[in-house]
Coordinates of C-alpha atoms and ligand atoms in Angstrom, one line a residue:
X215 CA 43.2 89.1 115.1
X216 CA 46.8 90.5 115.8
X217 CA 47.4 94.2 114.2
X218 CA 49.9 94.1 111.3
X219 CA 52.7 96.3 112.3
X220 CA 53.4 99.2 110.2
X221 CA 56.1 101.2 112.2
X222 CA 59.6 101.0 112.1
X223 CA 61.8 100.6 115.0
X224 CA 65.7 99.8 115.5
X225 CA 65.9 98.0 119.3
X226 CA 68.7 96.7 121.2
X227 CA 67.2 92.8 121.1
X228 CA 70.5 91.2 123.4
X229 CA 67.9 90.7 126.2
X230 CA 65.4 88.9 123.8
X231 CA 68.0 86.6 122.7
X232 CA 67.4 82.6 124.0
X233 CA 69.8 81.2 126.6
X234 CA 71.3 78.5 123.7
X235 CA 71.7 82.2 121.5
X236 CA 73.7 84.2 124.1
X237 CA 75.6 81.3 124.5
X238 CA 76.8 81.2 120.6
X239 CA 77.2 85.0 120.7
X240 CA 79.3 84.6 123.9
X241 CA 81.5 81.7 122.5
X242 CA 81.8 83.6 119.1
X243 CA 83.1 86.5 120.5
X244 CA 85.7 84.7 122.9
X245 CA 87.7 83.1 119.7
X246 CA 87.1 86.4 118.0
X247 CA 88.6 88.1 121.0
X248 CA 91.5 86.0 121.4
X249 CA 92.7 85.9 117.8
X250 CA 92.6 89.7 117.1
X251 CA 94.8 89.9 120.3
X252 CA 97.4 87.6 118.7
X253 CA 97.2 88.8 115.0
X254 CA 97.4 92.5 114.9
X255 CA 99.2 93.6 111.5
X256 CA 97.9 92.7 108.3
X257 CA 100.3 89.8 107.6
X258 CA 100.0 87.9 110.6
X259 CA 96.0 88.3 110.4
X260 CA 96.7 86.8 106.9
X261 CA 98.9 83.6 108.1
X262 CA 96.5 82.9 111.3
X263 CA 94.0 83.1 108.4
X264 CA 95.7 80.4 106.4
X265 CA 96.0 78.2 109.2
X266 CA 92.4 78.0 109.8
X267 CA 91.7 77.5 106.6
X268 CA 94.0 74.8 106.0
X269 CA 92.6 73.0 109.0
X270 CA 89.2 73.5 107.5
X271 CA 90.4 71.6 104.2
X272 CA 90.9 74.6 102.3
X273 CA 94.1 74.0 100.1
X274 CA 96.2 76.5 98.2
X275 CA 94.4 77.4 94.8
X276 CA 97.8 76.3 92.6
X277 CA 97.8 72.9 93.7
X278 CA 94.4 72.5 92.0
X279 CA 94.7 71.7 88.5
X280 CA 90.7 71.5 87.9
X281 CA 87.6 72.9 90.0
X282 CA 84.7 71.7 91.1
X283 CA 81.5 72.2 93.2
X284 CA 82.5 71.4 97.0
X285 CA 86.5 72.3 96.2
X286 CA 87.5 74.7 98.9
X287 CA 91.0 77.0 97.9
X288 CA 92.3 79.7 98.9
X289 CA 95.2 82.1 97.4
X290 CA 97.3 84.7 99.4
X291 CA 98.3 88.0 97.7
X292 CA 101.6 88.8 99.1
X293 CA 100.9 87.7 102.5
X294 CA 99.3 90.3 103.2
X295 CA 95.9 89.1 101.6
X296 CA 94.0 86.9 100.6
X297 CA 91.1 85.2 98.7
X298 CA 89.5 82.0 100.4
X299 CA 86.5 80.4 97.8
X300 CA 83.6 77.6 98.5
X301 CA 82.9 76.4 94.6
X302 CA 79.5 76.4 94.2
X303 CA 77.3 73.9 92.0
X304 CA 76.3 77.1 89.5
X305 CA 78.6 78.1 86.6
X306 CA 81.1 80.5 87.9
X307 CA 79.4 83.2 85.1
X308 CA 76.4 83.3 87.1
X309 CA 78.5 85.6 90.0
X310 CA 79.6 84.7 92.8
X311 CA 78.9 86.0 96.6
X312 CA 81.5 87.8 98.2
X313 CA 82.3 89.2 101.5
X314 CA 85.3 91.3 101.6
X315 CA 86.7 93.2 104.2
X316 CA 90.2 94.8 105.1
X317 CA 92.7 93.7 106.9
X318 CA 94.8 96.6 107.6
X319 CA 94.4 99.4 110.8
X320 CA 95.7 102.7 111.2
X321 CA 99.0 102.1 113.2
X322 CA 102.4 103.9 113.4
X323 CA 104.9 102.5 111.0
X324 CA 108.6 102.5 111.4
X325 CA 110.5 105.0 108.3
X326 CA 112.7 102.9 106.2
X327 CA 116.2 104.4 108.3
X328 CA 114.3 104.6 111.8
X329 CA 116.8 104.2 114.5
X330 CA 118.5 107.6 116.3
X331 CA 119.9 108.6 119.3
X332 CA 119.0 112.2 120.9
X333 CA 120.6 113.1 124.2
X334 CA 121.3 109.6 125.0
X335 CA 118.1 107.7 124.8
X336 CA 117.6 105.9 121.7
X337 CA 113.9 106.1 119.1
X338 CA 112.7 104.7 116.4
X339 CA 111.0 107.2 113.7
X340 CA 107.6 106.5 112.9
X341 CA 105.0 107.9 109.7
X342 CA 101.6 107.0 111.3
X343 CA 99.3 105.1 108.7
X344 CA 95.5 105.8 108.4
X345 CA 93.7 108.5 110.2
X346 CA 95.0 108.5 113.7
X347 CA 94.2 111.2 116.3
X348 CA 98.0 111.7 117.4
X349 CA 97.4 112.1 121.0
X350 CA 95.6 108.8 121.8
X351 CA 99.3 107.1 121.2
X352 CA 101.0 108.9 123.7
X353 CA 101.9 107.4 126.8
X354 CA 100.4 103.6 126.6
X355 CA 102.2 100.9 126.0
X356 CA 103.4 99.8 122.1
X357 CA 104.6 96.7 120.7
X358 CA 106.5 96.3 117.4
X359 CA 105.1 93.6 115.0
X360 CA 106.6 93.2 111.5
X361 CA 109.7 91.2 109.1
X362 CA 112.9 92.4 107.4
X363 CA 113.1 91.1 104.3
X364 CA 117.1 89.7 103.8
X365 CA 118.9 90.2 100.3
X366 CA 119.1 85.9 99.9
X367 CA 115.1 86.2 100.3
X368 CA 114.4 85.3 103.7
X369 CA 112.2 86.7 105.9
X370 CA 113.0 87.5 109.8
X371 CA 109.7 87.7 111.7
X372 CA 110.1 90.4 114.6
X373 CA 107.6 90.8 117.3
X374 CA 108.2 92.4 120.5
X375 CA 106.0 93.2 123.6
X376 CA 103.2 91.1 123.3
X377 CA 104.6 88.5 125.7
X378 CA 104.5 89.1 129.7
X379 CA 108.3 89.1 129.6
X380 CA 108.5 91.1 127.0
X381 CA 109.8 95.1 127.1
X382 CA 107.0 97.0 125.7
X383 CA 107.8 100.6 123.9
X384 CA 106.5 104.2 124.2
X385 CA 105.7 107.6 122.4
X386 CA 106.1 110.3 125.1
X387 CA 104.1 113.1 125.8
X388 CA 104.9 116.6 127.6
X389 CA 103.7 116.7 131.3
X390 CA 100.8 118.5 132.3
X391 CA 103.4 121.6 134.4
X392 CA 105.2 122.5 130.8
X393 CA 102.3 121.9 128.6
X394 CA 100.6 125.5 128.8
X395 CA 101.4 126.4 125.0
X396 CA 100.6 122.8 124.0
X397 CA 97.6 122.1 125.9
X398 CA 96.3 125.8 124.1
X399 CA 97.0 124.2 120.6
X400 CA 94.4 122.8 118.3
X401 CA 94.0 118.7 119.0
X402 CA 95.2 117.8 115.5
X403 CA 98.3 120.5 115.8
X404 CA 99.2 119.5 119.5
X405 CA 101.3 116.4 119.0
X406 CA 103.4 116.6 115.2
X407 CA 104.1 113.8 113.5
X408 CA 107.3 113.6 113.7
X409 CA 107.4 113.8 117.2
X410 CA 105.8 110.4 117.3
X411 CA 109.2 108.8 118.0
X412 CA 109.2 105.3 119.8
X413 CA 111.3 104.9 123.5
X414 CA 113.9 102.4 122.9
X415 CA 116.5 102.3 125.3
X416 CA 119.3 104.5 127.7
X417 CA 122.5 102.5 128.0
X418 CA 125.3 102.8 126.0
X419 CA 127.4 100.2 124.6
X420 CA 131.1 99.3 126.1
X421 CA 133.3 100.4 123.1
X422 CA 134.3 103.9 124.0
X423 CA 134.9 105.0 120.4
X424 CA 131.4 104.5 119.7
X425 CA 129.8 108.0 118.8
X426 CA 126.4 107.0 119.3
X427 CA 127.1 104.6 122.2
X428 CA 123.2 104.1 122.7
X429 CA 121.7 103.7 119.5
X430 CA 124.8 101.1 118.7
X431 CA 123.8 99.1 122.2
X432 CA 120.4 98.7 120.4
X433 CA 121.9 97.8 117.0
X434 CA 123.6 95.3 118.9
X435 CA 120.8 93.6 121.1
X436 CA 118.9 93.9 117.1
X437 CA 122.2 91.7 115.9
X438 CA 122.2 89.4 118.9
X439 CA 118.4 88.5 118.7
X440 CA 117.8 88.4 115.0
X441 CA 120.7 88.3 113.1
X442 CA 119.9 91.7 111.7
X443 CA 122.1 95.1 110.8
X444 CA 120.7 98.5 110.0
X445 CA 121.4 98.1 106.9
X446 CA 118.5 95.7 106.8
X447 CA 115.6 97.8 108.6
X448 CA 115.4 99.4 105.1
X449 CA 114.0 96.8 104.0
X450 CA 111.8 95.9 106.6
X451 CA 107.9 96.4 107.0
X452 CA 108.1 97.2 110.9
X453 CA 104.4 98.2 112.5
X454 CA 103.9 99.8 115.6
X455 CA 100.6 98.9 117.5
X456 CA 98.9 98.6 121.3
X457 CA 100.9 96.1 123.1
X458 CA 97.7 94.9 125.2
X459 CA 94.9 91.9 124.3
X460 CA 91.9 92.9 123.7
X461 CA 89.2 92.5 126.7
X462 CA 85.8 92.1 127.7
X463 CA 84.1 95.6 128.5
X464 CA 81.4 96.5 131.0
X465 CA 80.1 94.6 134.2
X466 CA 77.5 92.8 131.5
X467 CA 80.7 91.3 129.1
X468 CA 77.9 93.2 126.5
X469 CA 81.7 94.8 124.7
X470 CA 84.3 93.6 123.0
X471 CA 87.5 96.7 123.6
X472 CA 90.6 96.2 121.4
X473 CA 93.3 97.4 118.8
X474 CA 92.3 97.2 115.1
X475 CA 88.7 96.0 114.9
X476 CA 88.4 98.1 111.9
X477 CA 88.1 96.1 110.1
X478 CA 89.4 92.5 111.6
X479 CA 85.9 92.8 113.4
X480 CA 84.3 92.2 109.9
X481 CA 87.8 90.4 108.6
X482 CA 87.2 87.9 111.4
X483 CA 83.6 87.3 111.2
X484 CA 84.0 86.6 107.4
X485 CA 86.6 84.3 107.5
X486 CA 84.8 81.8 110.3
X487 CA 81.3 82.2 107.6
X488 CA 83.3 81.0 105.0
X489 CA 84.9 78.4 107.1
X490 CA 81.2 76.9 107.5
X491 CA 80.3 76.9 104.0
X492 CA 79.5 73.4 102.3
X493 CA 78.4 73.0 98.7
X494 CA 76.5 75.9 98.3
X495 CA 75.0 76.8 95.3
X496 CA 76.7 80.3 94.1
X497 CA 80.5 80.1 94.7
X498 CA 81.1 81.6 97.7
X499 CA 84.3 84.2 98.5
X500 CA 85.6 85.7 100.7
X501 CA 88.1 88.2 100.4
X502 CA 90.9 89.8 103.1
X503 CA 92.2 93.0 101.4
X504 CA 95.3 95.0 102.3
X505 CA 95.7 98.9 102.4
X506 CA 91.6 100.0 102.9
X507 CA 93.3 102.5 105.2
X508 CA 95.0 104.6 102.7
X509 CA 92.9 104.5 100.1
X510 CA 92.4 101.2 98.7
X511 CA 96.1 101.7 96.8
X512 CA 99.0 99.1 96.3
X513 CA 99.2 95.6 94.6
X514 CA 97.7 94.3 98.1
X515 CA 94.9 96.8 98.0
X516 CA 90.9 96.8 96.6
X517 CA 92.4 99.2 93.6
X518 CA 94.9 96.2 92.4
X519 CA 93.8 93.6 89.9
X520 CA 94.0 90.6 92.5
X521 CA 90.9 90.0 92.7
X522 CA 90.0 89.9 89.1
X523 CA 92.9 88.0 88.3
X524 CA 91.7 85.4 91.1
X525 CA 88.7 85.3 89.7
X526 CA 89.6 85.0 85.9
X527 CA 91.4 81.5 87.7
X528 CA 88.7 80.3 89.1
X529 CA 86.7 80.9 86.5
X530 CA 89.2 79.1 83.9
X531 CA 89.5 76.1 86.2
X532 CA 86.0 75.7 87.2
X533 CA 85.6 75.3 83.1
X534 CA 87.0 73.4 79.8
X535 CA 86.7 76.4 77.6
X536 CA 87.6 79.7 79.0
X537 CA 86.9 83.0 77.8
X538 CA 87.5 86.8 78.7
X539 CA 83.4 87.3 78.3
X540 CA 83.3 84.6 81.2
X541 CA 85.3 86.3 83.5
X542 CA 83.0 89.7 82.6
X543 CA 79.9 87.9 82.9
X544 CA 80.9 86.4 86.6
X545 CA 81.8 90.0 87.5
X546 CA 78.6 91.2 86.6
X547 CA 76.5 88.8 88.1
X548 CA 78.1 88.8 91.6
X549 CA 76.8 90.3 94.6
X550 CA 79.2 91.6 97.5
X551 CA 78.6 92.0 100.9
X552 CA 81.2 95.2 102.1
X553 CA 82.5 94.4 105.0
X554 CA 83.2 97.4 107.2
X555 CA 82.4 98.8 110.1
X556 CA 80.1 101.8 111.0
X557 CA 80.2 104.0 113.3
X558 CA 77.7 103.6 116.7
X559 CA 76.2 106.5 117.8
X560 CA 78.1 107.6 120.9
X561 CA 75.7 109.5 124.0
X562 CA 78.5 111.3 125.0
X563 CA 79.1 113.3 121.9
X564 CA 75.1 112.0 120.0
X565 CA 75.5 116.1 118.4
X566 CA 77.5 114.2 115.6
X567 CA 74.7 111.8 114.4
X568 CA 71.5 112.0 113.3
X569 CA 69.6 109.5 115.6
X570 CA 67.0 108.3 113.4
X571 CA 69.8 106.9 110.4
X572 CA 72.5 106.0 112.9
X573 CA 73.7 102.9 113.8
X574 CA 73.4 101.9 117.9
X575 CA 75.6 99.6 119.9
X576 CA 74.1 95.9 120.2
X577 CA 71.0 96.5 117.7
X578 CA 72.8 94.1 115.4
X579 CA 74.7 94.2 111.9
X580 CA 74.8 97.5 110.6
X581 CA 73.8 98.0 106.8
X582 CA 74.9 101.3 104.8
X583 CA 73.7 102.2 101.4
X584 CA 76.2 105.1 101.6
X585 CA 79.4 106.6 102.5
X586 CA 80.8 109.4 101.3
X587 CA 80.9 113.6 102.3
X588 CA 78.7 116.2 101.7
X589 CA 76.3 115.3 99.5
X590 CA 77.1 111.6 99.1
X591 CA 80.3 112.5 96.9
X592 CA 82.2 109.7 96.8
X593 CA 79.9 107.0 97.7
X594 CA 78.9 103.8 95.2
X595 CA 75.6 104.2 96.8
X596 CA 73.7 100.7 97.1
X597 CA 70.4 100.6 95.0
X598 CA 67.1 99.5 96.8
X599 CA 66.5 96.4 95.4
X600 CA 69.7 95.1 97.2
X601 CA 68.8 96.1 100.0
X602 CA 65.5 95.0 99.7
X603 CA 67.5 91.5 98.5
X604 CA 69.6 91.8 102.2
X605 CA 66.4 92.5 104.6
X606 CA 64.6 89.5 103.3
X607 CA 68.0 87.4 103.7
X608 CA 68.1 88.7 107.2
X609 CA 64.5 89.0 108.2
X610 CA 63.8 85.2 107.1
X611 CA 67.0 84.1 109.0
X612 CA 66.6 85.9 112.7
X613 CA 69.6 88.0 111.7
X614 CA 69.2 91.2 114.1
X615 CA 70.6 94.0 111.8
X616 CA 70.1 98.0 111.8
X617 CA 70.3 100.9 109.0
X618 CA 72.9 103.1 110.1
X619 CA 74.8 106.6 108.0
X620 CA 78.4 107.7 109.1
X621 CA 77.2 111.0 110.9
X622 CA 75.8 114.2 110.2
X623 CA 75.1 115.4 106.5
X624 CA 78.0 118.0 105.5
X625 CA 80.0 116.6 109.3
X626 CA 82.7 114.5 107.9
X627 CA 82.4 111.2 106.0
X628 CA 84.6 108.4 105.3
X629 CA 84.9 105.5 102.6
X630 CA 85.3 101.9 102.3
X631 CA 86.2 99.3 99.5
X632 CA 82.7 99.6 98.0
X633 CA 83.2 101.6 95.2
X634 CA 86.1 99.6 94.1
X635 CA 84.2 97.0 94.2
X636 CA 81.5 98.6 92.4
X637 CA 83.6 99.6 89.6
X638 CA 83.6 96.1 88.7
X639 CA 80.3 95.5 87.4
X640 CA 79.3 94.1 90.8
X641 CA 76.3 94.8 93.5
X642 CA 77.6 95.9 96.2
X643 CA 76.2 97.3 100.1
X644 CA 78.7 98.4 103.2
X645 CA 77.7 95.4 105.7
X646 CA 79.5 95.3 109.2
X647 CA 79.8 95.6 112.7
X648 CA 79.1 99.0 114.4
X649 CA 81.9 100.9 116.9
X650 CA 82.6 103.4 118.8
X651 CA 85.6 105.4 119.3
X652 CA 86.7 103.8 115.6
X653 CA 90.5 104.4 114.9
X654 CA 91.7 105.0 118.4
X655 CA 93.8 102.4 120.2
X656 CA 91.0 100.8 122.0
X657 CA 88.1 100.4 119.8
X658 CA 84.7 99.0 121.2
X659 CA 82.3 96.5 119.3
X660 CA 79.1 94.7 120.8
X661 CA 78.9 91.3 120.9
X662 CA 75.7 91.0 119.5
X663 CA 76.4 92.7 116.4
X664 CA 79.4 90.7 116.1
X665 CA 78.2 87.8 116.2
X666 CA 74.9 88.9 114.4
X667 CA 77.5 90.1 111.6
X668 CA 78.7 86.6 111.5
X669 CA 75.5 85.3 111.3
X670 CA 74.7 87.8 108.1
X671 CA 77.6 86.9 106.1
X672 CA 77.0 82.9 106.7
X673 CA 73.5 83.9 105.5
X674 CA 74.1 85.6 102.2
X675 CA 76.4 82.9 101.6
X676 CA 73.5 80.4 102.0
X677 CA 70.9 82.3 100.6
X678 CA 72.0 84.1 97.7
Ligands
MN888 MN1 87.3 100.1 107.7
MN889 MN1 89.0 102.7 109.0

């Protein structure tokens, strides 16, 4: 008779995995890899969303008069969101699943007036967005990604150095032979913000009365390309990212390196479980939020009443007789799947995590009851029975997943939309994909717990 096992034990599994397995998580994370390195700002993850939705029969939720079970819809908050929902064959006031992630990434955006010259080369002025360590973009090449939005209500799309023709663009940094008093500073103090200025060019234009010759050559090659005058940078949303694809990593192809995969690692992975979903029985959502970077703030963020107002439409379409308490009781009965990233435990600096509650590279989907900083403050805190709830859903459904706890107690901490959510009346557990080096430029995710945190989404939505 076999012993019953009564330990514990969080293992790295890739190696266990059958040959038709690696295969998916392989294929998986190829599409994943090729559409974070095309869609890298919030609003063109949000259109390359749409377009995959659309060619997966999901249609826009106004041109449905009346819902029903099967009906696939989706609504975009300001295109820089969105809600995609799988009606299910229960009443919408017995909850809903949801899996919602962010789609925003700590960047350097450009400041409403950003172009100057300064002894003849020409910058744009940046305020950096999210918690960025300053140095790590220095001195690698940046592309610019956004719109301006004209007075008659058009939008110009302007994306520059993601093509191989393509200039790419440049935040300096002192060299090594004049950096004594800098390289004696404190890491956050080094570089300042404002001195995170972006290279734009060094000739002047022809007019000889110009008195900025150089900034007014760029103004012009602006003009030339996209029909645009400073006038209308003020009202543009201009975002300034890493101008290279993400890539395979290691001699194994075990990583996935790249810009932004907090959180279009969990974004991503949500999006293709809701794709799949047909007639389930709990409507199933999933939801692409906006400023989770900043706090959760702004009409496109987890704080905004989007969602409920979303909801409150599905609700009142899905039925003849609508009523607030309908609304409330959906809210309340719903379950939501947080979809954020952790953080892996990293050898080379392990002093920050506790080993036994952290997360590790390639054990699979990382579940965390709690965020928060010293002493949980902060954190919704997910109760045991939903997690209990999540293991079963995982353990029945070869889902290889881990417990992990965002450092140290009293180290640091962080947040994520979960207590948002929570504040709705709603269940909700942080459920993602864990990284290391999280925020920089070049942030690494294994494939197995990508594809694993596929896998985990598509299963709550089944078995819920
Ligand atoms: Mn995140
Ligand atoms: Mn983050």
């Amino acid at each position: 008779m076999e012993k019953e096992k009564i330990t514990y034990e969080n293992k790295n599994n890739f190696h266990k995995l059958s040959e038709s397995e690696k295969k998916n998580v392989f294929a998986f994370c190829e599409d994943y890899r090729q559409f974070i390195s095309k869609a890298k700002t919030e609003r063109e993850f949000c259109e390359d969303s749409c377009r995959l939705l659309e060619s997966n029969g999901f249609v826009p939720l106004e041109d449905k008069k009346t819902l029903k079970a099967g009906d696939k819809v989706y609504a975009v908050n300001r295109g820089k969101g969105l809600i995609a929902a799988v009606i299910g064959k229960q009443p919408m006031e017995d909850g809903i699943n949801l899996v919602g992630a962010h789609i925003d990434s700590p960047r350097l955006d450009l400041k409403p007036n950003p172009l100057y010259e300064d002894q003849g080369i020409a910058f744009f002025k940046t305020h950096y967005y999210g918690g960025i360590k300053k140095y790590q973009w220095t001195t690698m090449p940046l592309a610019i990604h956004g719109i301006a939005a004209l007075e008659d209500g058009t939008q110009i799309k302007i994306v520059v150095g993601e093509k191989e023709s393509d200039p790419v663009f440049c935040v300096t940094d002192l060299l090594p032979h004049l950096a004594q008093k800098q390289m004696a500073q404190k890491m956050n103090e080094a570089i300042p913000g404002e001195n995170l200025n972006v290279i734009l060019g060094n000739i002047e234009c022809d007019d000889e009365d110009a008195k900025e010759a150089v900034k007014e050559n760029i103004l012009r090659i602006l003009h030339e390309n996209y029909d645009i005058r400073e006038e209308d940078l003020l009202s543009s949303e201009i975002e300034v990212v890493p101008a290279f694809d993400a890539r395979d990593v290691g001699l194994d192809r075990s990583m996935i390196g790249g810009y932004g995969q907090d959180d279009r690692v969990c974004g991503y992975t949500a999006l293709r479980a809701i794709l799949e979903m047909k007639n389930p029985d709990k409507t199933a959502v999933c939801l692409l939020v906006d400023k989770e970077e900043v706090g959760s703030m702004g009409a496109t963020g987890m704080q905004s009443r989007y969602f409920e107002n979303i909801m409150a439409k599905l609700c009142a379409k899905t039925a003849k007789n609508y009523s607030d308490l309908m609304l409330r009781d959906c809210l309340s009965n719903s379950t939501c799947l947080s979809a954020d990233v952790g953080a892996a435990l990293d050898p080379n600096y392990a002093e920050v995590s506790e080993k036994r509650n952290s997360a590790f590279l390639n054990c699979g989907l990382v579940l965390t009851k709690y965020t928060g900083a010293r002493g949980k403050s902060g954190a919704s805190d997910a109760g045991a029975e939903l997690v209990a709830k999540m293991r079963k859903i995982f353990n029945e459904n070869q889902v290889e997943w881990q417990m992990g706890e965002l450092g140290k107690v009293d180290l640091g901490g962080g947040g994520t939309i979960a207590q948002f959510v929570a504040n709705l009346d709603m269940d909700v557990i942080d459920a993602g994909v864990p990284l290391l080096s999280m925020h920089s430029p070049f942030e690494i995710a294994g494939k197995l717990d990508i594809y694993m945190t596929y896998k985990g989404y598509r299963e709550f939505y089944r078995n819920n």
